[in-house]
């Protein structure tokens, strides 16, 4: 039986990818960001997943206003690294897990969540920056990411976006789907994006440390209450791009306590301002 044993939460700031790719990690500005990931890099080596179910958002890269799936699951064998305007990031292509992904699609759709099934999808910084943060820089030719990844794209770019509640309930359905897969697999689920940031308009540059940290407390300790936070609170308090945080609730809903099981253990928590225009947040929860 496959099992979700841990969840990882992290921002996906594109400038972090650029700092890695351009060899700027030693600069004091970036050192403060990367220091927050030292624990997670060791932890993921010691707790190697067989598969990562990676919840992220596409930034008008694979999708556009022509097609806006609310929830899209990647069932392909592999995914190319997207060119977001400066050429593709020099990182390995992402290998998928078509068998588990197809099984999750079947199970979650039968649990009444309408997923879009995607077999060709270049993956942008929303997916590759979290991989780089947790696994470090990998040679695109000589190296591979340590395990297959199932990309799960959520629309948080174009309104209407899904509610935190729907994301949390979807996480519960994903947990049930994974548990009904026959093969013995250790699965990690990652919720990425956020924390507070606004990239445009009169409030561009908005960061809200207090709100971010209170929200993170709630996500960890009282996810039910966190799932009830309405959209307007994210937008008002965490800026227009702070809405990316609803993706963390998918990962949180997939932890055992959301289904009445034991509370997960908090292994690590990190918060730092700034990275580019964004407050960086990161946490790791493990099933006991
Ligand atoms: C920035 C952050 C994001 O989440 C993103 O998708 C693009 C840019 C930024 O901080 O600049
Ligand atoms: Fe983003």
PDB file of C-alpha atoms and ligand atoms in Angstrom:
ATOM      1  CA  UNK A   1       0.000   0.000   0.000  1.00  0.00           C
ATOM      2  CA  UNK A   2       1.233   3.504  -0.778  1.00  0.00           C
ATOM      3  CA  UNK A   3       1.334   5.988   2.127  1.00  0.00           C
ATOM      4  CA  UNK A   4       1.701   9.741   2.520  1.00  0.00           C
ATOM      5  CA  UNK A   5       4.290  10.050   5.285  1.00  0.00           C
ATOM      6  CA  UNK A   6       5.188  13.731   5.201  1.00  0.00           C
ATOM      7  CA  UNK A   7       4.319  17.140   3.805  1.00  0.00           C
ATOM      8  CA  UNK A   8       6.663  19.933   2.827  1.00  0.00           C
ATOM      9  CA  UNK A   9       5.582  23.564   2.452  1.00  0.00           C
ATOM     10  CA  UNK A  10       7.660  26.156   0.670  1.00  0.00           C
ATOM     11  CA  UNK A  11       7.656  29.395  -1.308  1.00  0.00           C
ATOM     12  CA  UNK A  12       8.748  29.194  -4.953  1.00  0.00           C
ATOM     13  CA  UNK A  13      10.197  32.671  -5.632  1.00  0.00           C
ATOM     14  CA  UNK A  14      11.663  32.659  -9.192  1.00  0.00           C
ATOM     15  CA  UNK A  15      14.631  34.813  -8.117  1.00  0.00           C
ATOM     16  CA  UNK A  16      15.737  31.914  -5.871  1.00  0.00           C
ATOM     17  CA  UNK A  17      16.072  29.801  -9.019  1.00  0.00           C
ATOM     18  CA  UNK A  18      18.047  32.588 -10.684  1.00  0.00           C
ATOM     19  CA  UNK A  19      20.322  32.902  -7.609  1.00  0.00           C
ATOM     20  CA  UNK A  20      21.064  29.161  -7.814  1.00  0.00           C
ATOM     21  CA  UNK A  21      21.497  29.088 -11.574  1.00  0.00           C
ATOM     22  CA  UNK A  22      23.771  32.157 -11.635  1.00  0.00           C
ATOM     23  CA  UNK A  23      25.940  31.004  -8.708  1.00  0.00           C
ATOM     24  CA  UNK A  24      24.852  33.720  -6.261  1.00  0.00           C
ATOM     25  CA  UNK A  25      24.075  31.484  -3.302  1.00  0.00           C
ATOM     26  CA  UNK A  26      27.106  32.725  -1.349  1.00  0.00           C
ATOM     27  CA  UNK A  27      25.890  36.334  -1.400  1.00  0.00           C
ATOM     28  CA  UNK A  28      24.753  37.492   2.098  1.00  0.00           C
ATOM     29  CA  UNK A  29      21.262  38.373   0.816  1.00  0.00           C
ATOM     30  CA  UNK A  30      20.716  34.839  -0.469  1.00  0.00           C
ATOM     31  CA  UNK A  31      22.606  33.025   2.285  1.00  0.00           C
ATOM     32  CA  UNK A  32      19.882  34.066   4.732  1.00  0.00           C
ATOM     33  CA  UNK A  33      17.257  32.458   2.483  1.00  0.00           C
ATOM     34  CA  UNK A  34      19.137  29.228   1.759  1.00  0.00           C
ATOM     35  CA  UNK A  35      20.111  28.744   5.430  1.00  0.00           C
ATOM     36  CA  UNK A  36      16.436  28.071   6.123  1.00  0.00           C
ATOM     37  CA  UNK A  37      16.604  25.026   3.834  1.00  0.00           C
ATOM     38  CA  UNK A  38      19.706  23.325   5.304  1.00  0.00           C
ATOM     39  CA  UNK A  39      17.537  21.282   7.648  1.00  0.00           C
ATOM     40  CA  UNK A  40      15.112  20.225   4.900  1.00  0.00           C
ATOM     41  CA  UNK A  41      17.921  19.213   2.527  1.00  0.00           C
ATOM     42  CA  UNK A  42      19.332  16.809   5.123  1.00  0.00           C
ATOM     43  CA  UNK A  43      15.865  15.668   6.228  1.00  0.00           C
ATOM     44  CA  UNK A  44      14.827  14.719   2.688  1.00  0.00           C
ATOM     45  CA  UNK A  45      18.064  12.725   2.286  1.00  0.00           C
ATOM     46  CA  UNK A  46      17.283  10.838   5.510  1.00  0.00           C
ATOM     47  CA  UNK A  47      13.593  10.404   4.625  1.00  0.00           C
ATOM     48  CA  UNK A  48      13.825   9.779   0.908  1.00  0.00           C
ATOM     49  CA  UNK A  49      10.396   9.676  -0.777  1.00  0.00           C
ATOM     50  CA  UNK A  50       9.653   7.201  -3.579  1.00  0.00           C
ATOM     51  CA  UNK A  51       7.353   9.769  -5.179  1.00  0.00           C
ATOM     52  CA  UNK A  52       6.556  13.448  -4.574  1.00  0.00           C
ATOM     53  CA  UNK A  53       3.041  14.731  -5.204  1.00  0.00           C
ATOM     54  CA  UNK A  54       3.893  18.366  -5.864  1.00  0.00           C
ATOM     55  CA  UNK A  55       1.106  20.934  -5.613  1.00  0.00           C
ATOM     56  CA  UNK A  56       2.100  24.163  -7.369  1.00  0.00           C
ATOM     57  CA  UNK A  57       0.760  26.807  -9.687  1.00  0.00           C
ATOM     58  CA  UNK A  58       1.550  27.437 -13.299  1.00  0.00           C
ATOM     59  CA  UNK A  59       2.282  31.133 -14.023  1.00  0.00           C
ATOM     60  CA  UNK A  60       0.733  31.429 -17.514  1.00  0.00           C
ATOM     61  CA  UNK A  61       3.463  29.094 -18.811  1.00  0.00           C
ATOM     62  CA  UNK A  62       1.762  25.800 -19.727  1.00  0.00           C
ATOM     63  CA  UNK A  63      -1.691  27.378 -19.489  1.00  0.00           C
ATOM     64  CA  UNK A  64      -2.982  30.776 -20.573  1.00  0.00           C
ATOM     65  CA  UNK A  65      -6.294  32.599 -20.772  1.00  0.00           C
ATOM     66  CA  UNK A  66      -7.148  30.057 -23.516  1.00  0.00           C
ATOM     67  CA  UNK A  67      -7.456  27.290 -20.955  1.00  0.00           C
ATOM     68  CA  UNK A  68      -7.740  27.687 -17.165  1.00  0.00           C
ATOM     69  CA  UNK A  69      -8.035  24.361 -15.320  1.00  0.00           C
ATOM     70  CA  UNK A  70      -8.769  24.815 -11.614  1.00  0.00           C
ATOM     71  CA  UNK A  71      -6.989  21.552 -10.711  1.00  0.00           C
ATOM     72  CA  UNK A  72      -4.740  19.754 -13.234  1.00  0.00           C
ATOM     73  CA  UNK A  73      -2.924  16.471 -12.556  1.00  0.00           C
ATOM     74  CA  UNK A  74       0.083  15.445 -14.636  1.00  0.00           C
ATOM     75  CA  UNK A  75      -0.114  11.802 -15.708  1.00  0.00           C
ATOM     76  CA  UNK A  76       2.838  11.918 -18.136  1.00  0.00           C
ATOM     77  CA  UNK A  77       6.110   9.972 -17.963  1.00  0.00           C
ATOM     78  CA  UNK A  78       8.150  13.185 -18.072  1.00  0.00           C
ATOM     79  CA  UNK A  79       7.875  16.993 -18.122  1.00  0.00           C
ATOM     80  CA  UNK A  80      10.201  19.447 -19.802  1.00  0.00           C
ATOM     81  CA  UNK A  81      11.520  22.450 -17.898  1.00  0.00           C
ATOM     82  CA  UNK A  82       9.708  25.558 -19.181  1.00  0.00           C
ATOM     83  CA  UNK A  83      11.293  28.524 -20.898  1.00  0.00           C
ATOM     84  CA  UNK A  84       9.881  31.484 -18.954  1.00  0.00           C
ATOM     85  CA  UNK A  85      11.579  34.080 -21.120  1.00  0.00           C
ATOM     86  CA  UNK A  86      15.269  33.584 -20.275  1.00  0.00           C
ATOM     87  CA  UNK A  87      15.636  30.017 -21.562  1.00  0.00           C
ATOM     88  CA  UNK A  88      14.759  26.930 -19.486  1.00  0.00           C
ATOM     89  CA  UNK A  89      16.396  26.713 -16.034  1.00  0.00           C
ATOM     90  CA  UNK A  90      19.501  24.461 -16.219  1.00  0.00           C
ATOM     91  CA  UNK A  91      17.949  21.690 -14.128  1.00  0.00           C
ATOM     92  CA  UNK A  92      17.052  18.078 -14.985  1.00  0.00           C
ATOM     93  CA  UNK A  93      13.748  17.314 -16.638  1.00  0.00           C
ATOM     94  CA  UNK A  94      11.082  16.062 -14.266  1.00  0.00           C
ATOM     95  CA  UNK A  95      10.197  12.385 -14.394  1.00  0.00           C
ATOM     96  CA  UNK A  96       6.565  11.563 -13.603  1.00  0.00           C
ATOM     97  CA  UNK A  97       4.822   8.512 -12.173  1.00  0.00           C
ATOM     98  CA  UNK A  98       2.027   7.739 -14.678  1.00  0.00           C
ATOM     99  CA  UNK A  99       0.701   4.689 -12.781  1.00  0.00           C
ATOM    100  CA  UNK A 100       0.222   6.421  -9.429  1.00  0.00           C
ATOM    101  CA  UNK A 101      -0.933   9.671 -11.079  1.00  0.00           C
ATOM    102  CA  UNK A 102      -3.576   7.837 -13.138  1.00  0.00           C
ATOM    103  CA  UNK A 103      -4.729   5.979 -10.063  1.00  0.00           C
ATOM    104  CA  UNK A 104      -5.051   9.240  -8.094  1.00  0.00           C
ATOM    105  CA  UNK A 105      -6.952  10.840 -11.003  1.00  0.00           C
ATOM    106  CA  UNK A 106      -9.381   7.899 -11.101  1.00  0.00           C
ATOM    107  CA  UNK A 107      -9.904   7.863  -7.331  1.00  0.00           C
ATOM    108  CA  UNK A 108     -10.146  11.648  -6.792  1.00  0.00           C
ATOM    109  CA  UNK A 109     -12.547  12.145  -9.717  1.00  0.00           C
ATOM    110  CA  UNK A 110     -14.703   9.339  -8.331  1.00  0.00           C
ATOM    111  CA  UNK A 111     -14.629  11.231  -5.011  1.00  0.00           C
ATOM    112  CA  UNK A 112     -16.337  14.107  -6.879  1.00  0.00           C
ATOM    113  CA  UNK A 113     -13.393  16.442  -7.511  1.00  0.00           C
ATOM    114  CA  UNK A 114     -13.169  17.359 -11.184  1.00  0.00           C
ATOM    115  CA  UNK A 115      -9.520  17.192 -12.228  1.00  0.00           C
ATOM    116  CA  UNK A 116      -8.109  18.072 -15.616  1.00  0.00           C
ATOM    117  CA  UNK A 117      -5.770  15.346 -16.853  1.00  0.00           C
ATOM    118  CA  UNK A 118      -2.624  16.648 -18.488  1.00  0.00           C
ATOM    119  CA  UNK A 119      -0.092  14.647 -20.493  1.00  0.00           C
ATOM    120  CA  UNK A 120       2.030  17.478 -21.867  1.00  0.00           C
ATOM    121  CA  UNK A 121       2.953  20.317 -19.554  1.00  0.00           C
ATOM    122  CA  UNK A 122       6.219  22.252 -19.338  1.00  0.00           C
ATOM    123  CA  UNK A 123       6.839  22.981 -15.632  1.00  0.00           C
ATOM    124  CA  UNK A 124       7.832  26.486 -14.509  1.00  0.00           C
ATOM    125  CA  UNK A 125       9.501  27.995 -11.422  1.00  0.00           C
ATOM    126  CA  UNK A 126       6.446  27.071  -9.336  1.00  0.00           C
ATOM    127  CA  UNK A 127       7.613  23.440  -9.511  1.00  0.00           C
ATOM    128  CA  UNK A 128      11.349  23.588 -10.174  1.00  0.00           C
ATOM    129  CA  UNK A 129      12.330  26.127  -7.484  1.00  0.00           C
ATOM    130  CA  UNK A 130      10.917  23.980  -4.630  1.00  0.00           C
ATOM    131  CA  UNK A 131      12.811  20.969  -6.057  1.00  0.00           C
ATOM    132  CA  UNK A 132      16.045  22.994  -6.166  1.00  0.00           C
ATOM    133  CA  UNK A 133      15.534  24.287  -2.625  1.00  0.00           C
ATOM    134  CA  UNK A 134      15.100  20.788  -1.190  1.00  0.00           C
ATOM    135  CA  UNK A 135      17.507  18.807  -3.389  1.00  0.00           C
ATOM    136  CA  UNK A 136      20.081  21.447  -4.281  1.00  0.00           C
ATOM    137  CA  UNK A 137      21.425  22.272  -7.716  1.00  0.00           C
ATOM    138  CA  UNK A 138      21.556  19.297 -10.116  1.00  0.00           C
ATOM    139  CA  UNK A 139      23.401  19.062 -13.406  1.00  0.00           C
ATOM    140  CA  UNK A 140      20.724  18.922 -16.131  1.00  0.00           C
ATOM    141  CA  UNK A 141      22.708  16.417 -18.220  1.00  0.00           C
ATOM    142  CA  UNK A 142      24.613  14.242 -15.755  1.00  0.00           C
ATOM    143  CA  UNK A 143      22.117  14.154 -12.911  1.00  0.00           C
ATOM    144  CA  UNK A 144      18.438  13.465 -12.271  1.00  0.00           C
ATOM    145  CA  UNK A 145      16.016  14.537  -9.542  1.00  0.00           C
ATOM    146  CA  UNK A 146      16.108  11.858  -6.828  1.00  0.00           C
ATOM    147  CA  UNK A 147      12.575  10.565  -7.426  1.00  0.00           C
ATOM    148  CA  UNK A 148       9.549  10.823  -9.711  1.00  0.00           C
ATOM    149  CA  UNK A 149       7.247  13.820  -9.247  1.00  0.00           C
ATOM    150  CA  UNK A 150       3.514  14.076  -9.927  1.00  0.00           C
ATOM    151  CA  UNK A 151       2.815  17.719 -10.821  1.00  0.00           C
ATOM    152  CA  UNK A 152      -0.520  19.012  -9.591  1.00  0.00           C
ATOM    153  CA  UNK A 153      -1.280  22.504 -10.897  1.00  0.00           C
ATOM    154  CA  UNK A 154      -3.823  24.757  -9.172  1.00  0.00           C
ATOM    155  CA  UNK A 155      -5.234  27.916 -10.700  1.00  0.00           C
ATOM    156  CA  UNK A 156      -4.413  30.763  -8.307  1.00  0.00           C
ATOM    157  CA  UNK A 157      -3.599  33.225 -11.078  1.00  0.00           C
ATOM    158  CA  UNK A 158      -6.936  34.003 -12.757  1.00  0.00           C
ATOM    159  CA  UNK A 159     -10.136  34.523 -10.776  1.00  0.00           C
ATOM    160  CA  UNK A 160     -12.226  32.621  -9.798  1.00  0.00           C
ATOM    161  CA  UNK A 161      -9.727  30.581  -7.773  1.00  0.00           C
ATOM    162  CA  UNK A 162     -10.599  27.619  -5.515  1.00  0.00           C
ATOM    163  CA  UNK A 163     -11.296  28.248  -1.828  1.00  0.00           C
ATOM    164  CA  UNK A 164      -9.015  27.122   0.977  1.00  0.00           C
ATOM    165  CA  UNK A 165     -11.797  24.813   2.141  1.00  0.00           C
ATOM    166  CA  UNK A 166     -12.024  23.088  -1.243  1.00  0.00           C
ATOM    167  CA  UNK A 167      -8.254  22.688  -1.332  1.00  0.00           C
ATOM    168  CA  UNK A 168      -8.228  21.180   2.166  1.00  0.00           C
ATOM    169  CA  UNK A 169     -11.007  18.707   1.294  1.00  0.00           C
ATOM    170  CA  UNK A 170      -9.185  17.826  -1.925  1.00  0.00           C
ATOM    171  CA  UNK A 171      -6.102  16.980   0.151  1.00  0.00           C
ATOM    172  CA  UNK A 172      -8.186  14.498   2.151  1.00  0.00           C
ATOM    173  CA  UNK A 173      -9.350  12.874  -1.108  1.00  0.00           C
ATOM    174  CA  UNK A 174      -5.737  12.647  -2.329  1.00  0.00           C
ATOM    175  CA  UNK A 175      -4.738  10.896   0.898  1.00  0.00           C
ATOM    176  CA  UNK A 176      -7.495   8.289   0.388  1.00  0.00           C
ATOM    177  CA  UNK A 177      -6.463   7.866  -3.251  1.00  0.00           C
ATOM    178  CA  UNK A 178      -2.814   7.223  -2.359  1.00  0.00           C
ATOM    179  CA  UNK A 179      -3.797   4.768   0.390  1.00  0.00           C
ATOM    180  CA  UNK A 180      -5.731   2.671  -2.142  1.00  0.00           C
ATOM    181  CA  UNK A 181      -2.737   2.235  -4.492  1.00  0.00           C
ATOM    182  CA  UNK A 182      -1.422  -1.344  -4.271  1.00  0.00           C
ATOM    183  CA  UNK A 183       2.300  -0.765  -4.581  1.00  0.00           C
ATOM    184  CA  UNK A 184       4.294  -0.102  -1.407  1.00  0.00           C
ATOM    185  CA  UNK A 185       5.388   3.518  -1.918  1.00  0.00           C
ATOM    186  CA  UNK A 186       6.531   6.257   0.434  1.00  0.00           C
ATOM    187  CA  UNK A 187       4.838   9.419  -0.871  1.00  0.00           C
ATOM    188  CA  UNK A 188       5.524  13.008   0.190  1.00  0.00           C
ATOM    189  CA  UNK A 189       3.095  15.772  -0.642  1.00  0.00           C
ATOM    190  CA  UNK A 190       4.405  19.303  -1.130  1.00  0.00           C
ATOM    191  CA  UNK A 191       2.339  22.480  -0.947  1.00  0.00           C
ATOM    192  CA  UNK A 192       4.152  25.372  -2.600  1.00  0.00           C
ATOM    193  CA  UNK A 193       3.784  29.101  -3.344  1.00  0.00           C
ATOM    194  CA  UNK A 194       3.244  32.123  -1.081  1.00  0.00           C
ATOM    195  CA  UNK A 195       3.695  33.605   1.464  1.00  0.00           C
ATOM    196  CA  UNK A 196       2.557  37.252   1.427  1.00  0.00           C
ATOM    197  CA  UNK A 197       3.426  39.086  -1.771  1.00  0.00           C
ATOM    198  CA  UNK A 198       1.865  41.417  -4.290  1.00  0.00           C
ATOM    199  CA  UNK A 199       3.600  41.928  -7.610  1.00  0.00           C
ATOM    200  CA  UNK A 200       1.499  44.687  -9.177  1.00  0.00           C
ATOM    201  CA  UNK A 201      -0.680  47.725  -8.549  1.00  0.00           C
ATOM    202  CA  UNK A 202      -0.450  50.387  -5.839  1.00  0.00           C
ATOM    203  CA  UNK A 203       0.232  47.793  -3.116  1.00  0.00           C
ATOM    204  CA  UNK A 204       3.126  46.095  -4.999  1.00  0.00           C
ATOM    205  CA  UNK A 205       5.755  44.947  -2.502  1.00  0.00           C
ATOM    206  CA  UNK A 206       3.260  44.248   0.279  1.00  0.00           C
ATOM    207  CA  UNK A 207       4.581  41.875   2.980  1.00  0.00           C
ATOM    208  CA  UNK A 208       2.645  41.006   6.161  1.00  0.00           C
ATOM    209  CA  UNK A 209       4.841  39.149   8.676  1.00  0.00           C
ATOM    210  CA  UNK A 210       2.246  39.049  11.433  1.00  0.00           C
ATOM    211  CA  UNK A 211      -0.493  37.631   9.262  1.00  0.00           C
ATOM    212  CA  UNK A 212       1.845  35.106   7.595  1.00  0.00           C
ATOM    213  CA  UNK A 213       3.018  33.740  10.929  1.00  0.00           C
ATOM    214  CA  UNK A 214      -0.464  33.603  12.447  1.00  0.00           C
ATOM    215  CA  UNK A 215      -1.676  31.782   9.315  1.00  0.00           C
ATOM    216  CA  UNK A 216       1.209  29.318   9.534  1.00  0.00           C
ATOM    217  CA  UNK A 217       0.385  28.657  13.227  1.00  0.00           C
ATOM    218  CA  UNK A 218      -3.164  27.876  12.145  1.00  0.00           C
ATOM    219  CA  UNK A 219      -2.103  25.689   9.218  1.00  0.00           C
ATOM    220  CA  UNK A 220       0.058  23.587  11.529  1.00  0.00           C
ATOM    221  CA  UNK A 221      -2.131  23.438  14.651  1.00  0.00           C
ATOM    222  CA  UNK A 222      -5.705  24.030  13.530  1.00  0.00           C
ATOM    223  CA  UNK A 223      -6.004  23.246   9.824  1.00  0.00           C
ATOM    224  CA  UNK A 224      -9.821  23.159  10.004  1.00  0.00           C
ATOM    225  CA  UNK A 225      -9.852  26.811  11.055  1.00  0.00           C
ATOM    226  CA  UNK A 226      -7.199  27.621   8.464  1.00  0.00           C
ATOM    227  CA  UNK A 227      -9.392  26.048   5.760  1.00  0.00           C
ATOM    228  CA  UNK A 228     -12.178  28.490   6.692  1.00  0.00           C
ATOM    229  CA  UNK A 229     -10.115  31.608   5.917  1.00  0.00           C
ATOM    230  CA  UNK A 230     -11.969  33.305   3.018  1.00  0.00           C
ATOM    231  CA  UNK A 231     -10.304  34.539  -0.184  1.00  0.00           C
ATOM    232  CA  UNK A 232     -10.759  38.142   0.670  1.00  0.00           C
ATOM    233  CA  UNK A 233      -8.589  37.754   3.785  1.00  0.00           C
ATOM    234  CA  UNK A 234      -5.707  36.380   1.701  1.00  0.00           C
ATOM    235  CA  UNK A 235      -5.969  39.190  -0.800  1.00  0.00           C
ATOM    236  CA  UNK A 236      -6.384  41.950   1.785  1.00  0.00           C
ATOM    237  CA  UNK A 237      -3.788  40.691   4.262  1.00  0.00           C
ATOM    238  CA  UNK A 238      -1.262  38.766   2.136  1.00  0.00           C
ATOM    239  CA  UNK A 239      -1.533  40.646  -1.165  1.00  0.00           C
ATOM    240  CA  UNK A 240      -2.889  39.543  -4.527  1.00  0.00           C
ATOM    241  CA  UNK A 241      -0.292  36.753  -4.891  1.00  0.00           C
ATOM    242  CA  UNK A 242      -0.638  35.651  -1.250  1.00  0.00           C
ATOM    243  CA  UNK A 243      -3.607  33.595  -2.499  1.00  0.00           C
ATOM    244  CA  UNK A 244      -0.982  31.028  -3.584  1.00  0.00           C
ATOM    245  CA  UNK A 245      -1.136  29.863   0.044  1.00  0.00           C
ATOM    246  CA  UNK A 246      -4.379  27.936  -0.531  1.00  0.00           C
ATOM    247  CA  UNK A 247      -2.157  25.308  -2.197  1.00  0.00           C
ATOM    248  CA  UNK A 248      -0.537  24.567   1.175  1.00  0.00           C
ATOM    249  CA  UNK A 249      -3.969  23.484   2.393  1.00  0.00           C
ATOM    250  CA  UNK A 250      -4.043  20.644  -0.155  1.00  0.00           C
ATOM    251  CA  UNK A 251      -0.880  19.197   1.381  1.00  0.00           C
ATOM    252  CA  UNK A 252      -2.178  19.829   4.917  1.00  0.00           C
ATOM    253  CA  UNK A 253      -5.488  18.073   4.139  1.00  0.00           C
ATOM    254  CA  UNK A 254      -3.498  15.003   3.064  1.00  0.00           C
ATOM    255  CA  UNK A 255      -1.952  14.565   6.527  1.00  0.00           C
ATOM    256  CA  UNK A 256      -3.430  11.871   8.799  1.00  0.00           C
ATOM    257  CA  UNK A 257      -5.088  14.160  11.378  1.00  0.00           C
ATOM    258  CA  UNK A 258      -7.335  15.690   8.716  1.00  0.00           C
ATOM    259  CA  UNK A 259      -8.891  12.207   8.466  1.00  0.00           C
ATOM    260  CA  UNK A 260      -9.160  11.756  12.264  1.00  0.00           C
ATOM    261  CA  UNK A 261      -5.683  10.230  12.702  1.00  0.00           C
ATOM    262  CA  UNK A 262      -2.762  11.383  14.861  1.00  0.00           C
ATOM    263  CA  UNK A 263      -1.411  14.908  14.657  1.00  0.00           C
ATOM    264  CA  UNK A 264       1.728  15.209  12.523  1.00  0.00           C
ATOM    265  CA  UNK A 265       5.037  16.268  14.066  1.00  0.00           C
ATOM    266  CA  UNK A 266       6.479  19.642  13.100  1.00  0.00           C
ATOM    267  CA  UNK A 267      10.067  18.920  12.038  1.00  0.00           C
ATOM    268  CA  UNK A 268      11.019  22.371  10.821  1.00  0.00           C
ATOM    269  CA  UNK A 269       9.651  25.875  10.396  1.00  0.00           C
ATOM    270  CA  UNK A 270      11.280  28.889   8.739  1.00  0.00           C
ATOM    271  CA  UNK A 271      10.209  32.399   7.807  1.00  0.00           C
ATOM    272  CA  UNK A 272      12.296  35.091   6.180  1.00  0.00           C
ATOM    273  CA  UNK A 273      11.769  38.492   4.575  1.00  0.00           C
ATOM    274  CA  UNK A 274      12.661  39.360   1.872  1.00  0.00           C
ATOM    275  CA  UNK A 275      13.403  37.172  -1.108  1.00  0.00           C
ATOM    276  CA  UNK A 276      12.706  39.260  -4.162  1.00  0.00           C
ATOM    277  CA  UNK A 277       9.227  40.717  -3.508  1.00  0.00           C
ATOM    278  CA  UNK A 278       8.156  37.837  -1.322  1.00  0.00           C
ATOM    279  CA  UNK A 279       8.044  36.620   2.259  1.00  0.00           C
ATOM    280  CA  UNK A 280       9.567  33.133   2.253  1.00  0.00           C
ATOM    281  CA  UNK A 281       7.901  30.457   4.355  1.00  0.00           C
ATOM    282  CA  UNK A 282       8.847  26.819   4.788  1.00  0.00           C
ATOM    283  CA  UNK A 283       7.682  23.981   7.043  1.00  0.00           C
ATOM    284  CA  UNK A 284       7.942  20.199   7.248  1.00  0.00           C
ATOM    285  CA  UNK A 285       5.328  17.967   8.888  1.00  0.00           C
ATOM    286  CA  UNK A 286       5.843  14.253   9.376  1.00  0.00           C
ATOM    287  CA  UNK A 287       3.335  11.524  10.197  1.00  0.00           C
ATOM    288  CA  UNK A 288       4.112   9.897  13.553  1.00  0.00           C
TER     289      UNK A 288
HETATM  290  C1  LIG B   1       7.773  36.605  -7.384  1.00  0.00           C
HETATM  291  C2  LIG B   1       7.132  35.675  -6.589  1.00  0.00           C
HETATM  292  C3  LIG B   1       6.312  34.692  -7.162  1.00  0.00           C
HETATM  293  O1  LIG B   1       5.602  33.772  -6.440  1.00  0.00           O
HETATM  294  C4  LIG B   1       6.193  34.623  -8.524  1.00  0.00           C
HETATM  295  O2  LIG B   1       5.476  33.607  -9.029  1.00  0.00           O
HETATM  296  C5  LIG B   1       6.821  35.556  -9.336  1.00  0.00           C
HETATM  297  C6  LIG B   1       7.614  36.542  -8.763  1.00  0.00           C
HETATM  298  C7  LIG B   1       8.646  37.653  -6.800  1.00  0.00           C
HETATM  299  O3  LIG B   1       8.803  37.701  -5.573  1.00  0.00           O
HETATM  300  O4  LIG B   1       9.221  38.438  -7.539  1.00  0.00           O
HETATM  301 FE1  LIG B   2       4.162  32.503  -7.809  1.00  0.00          FE
END
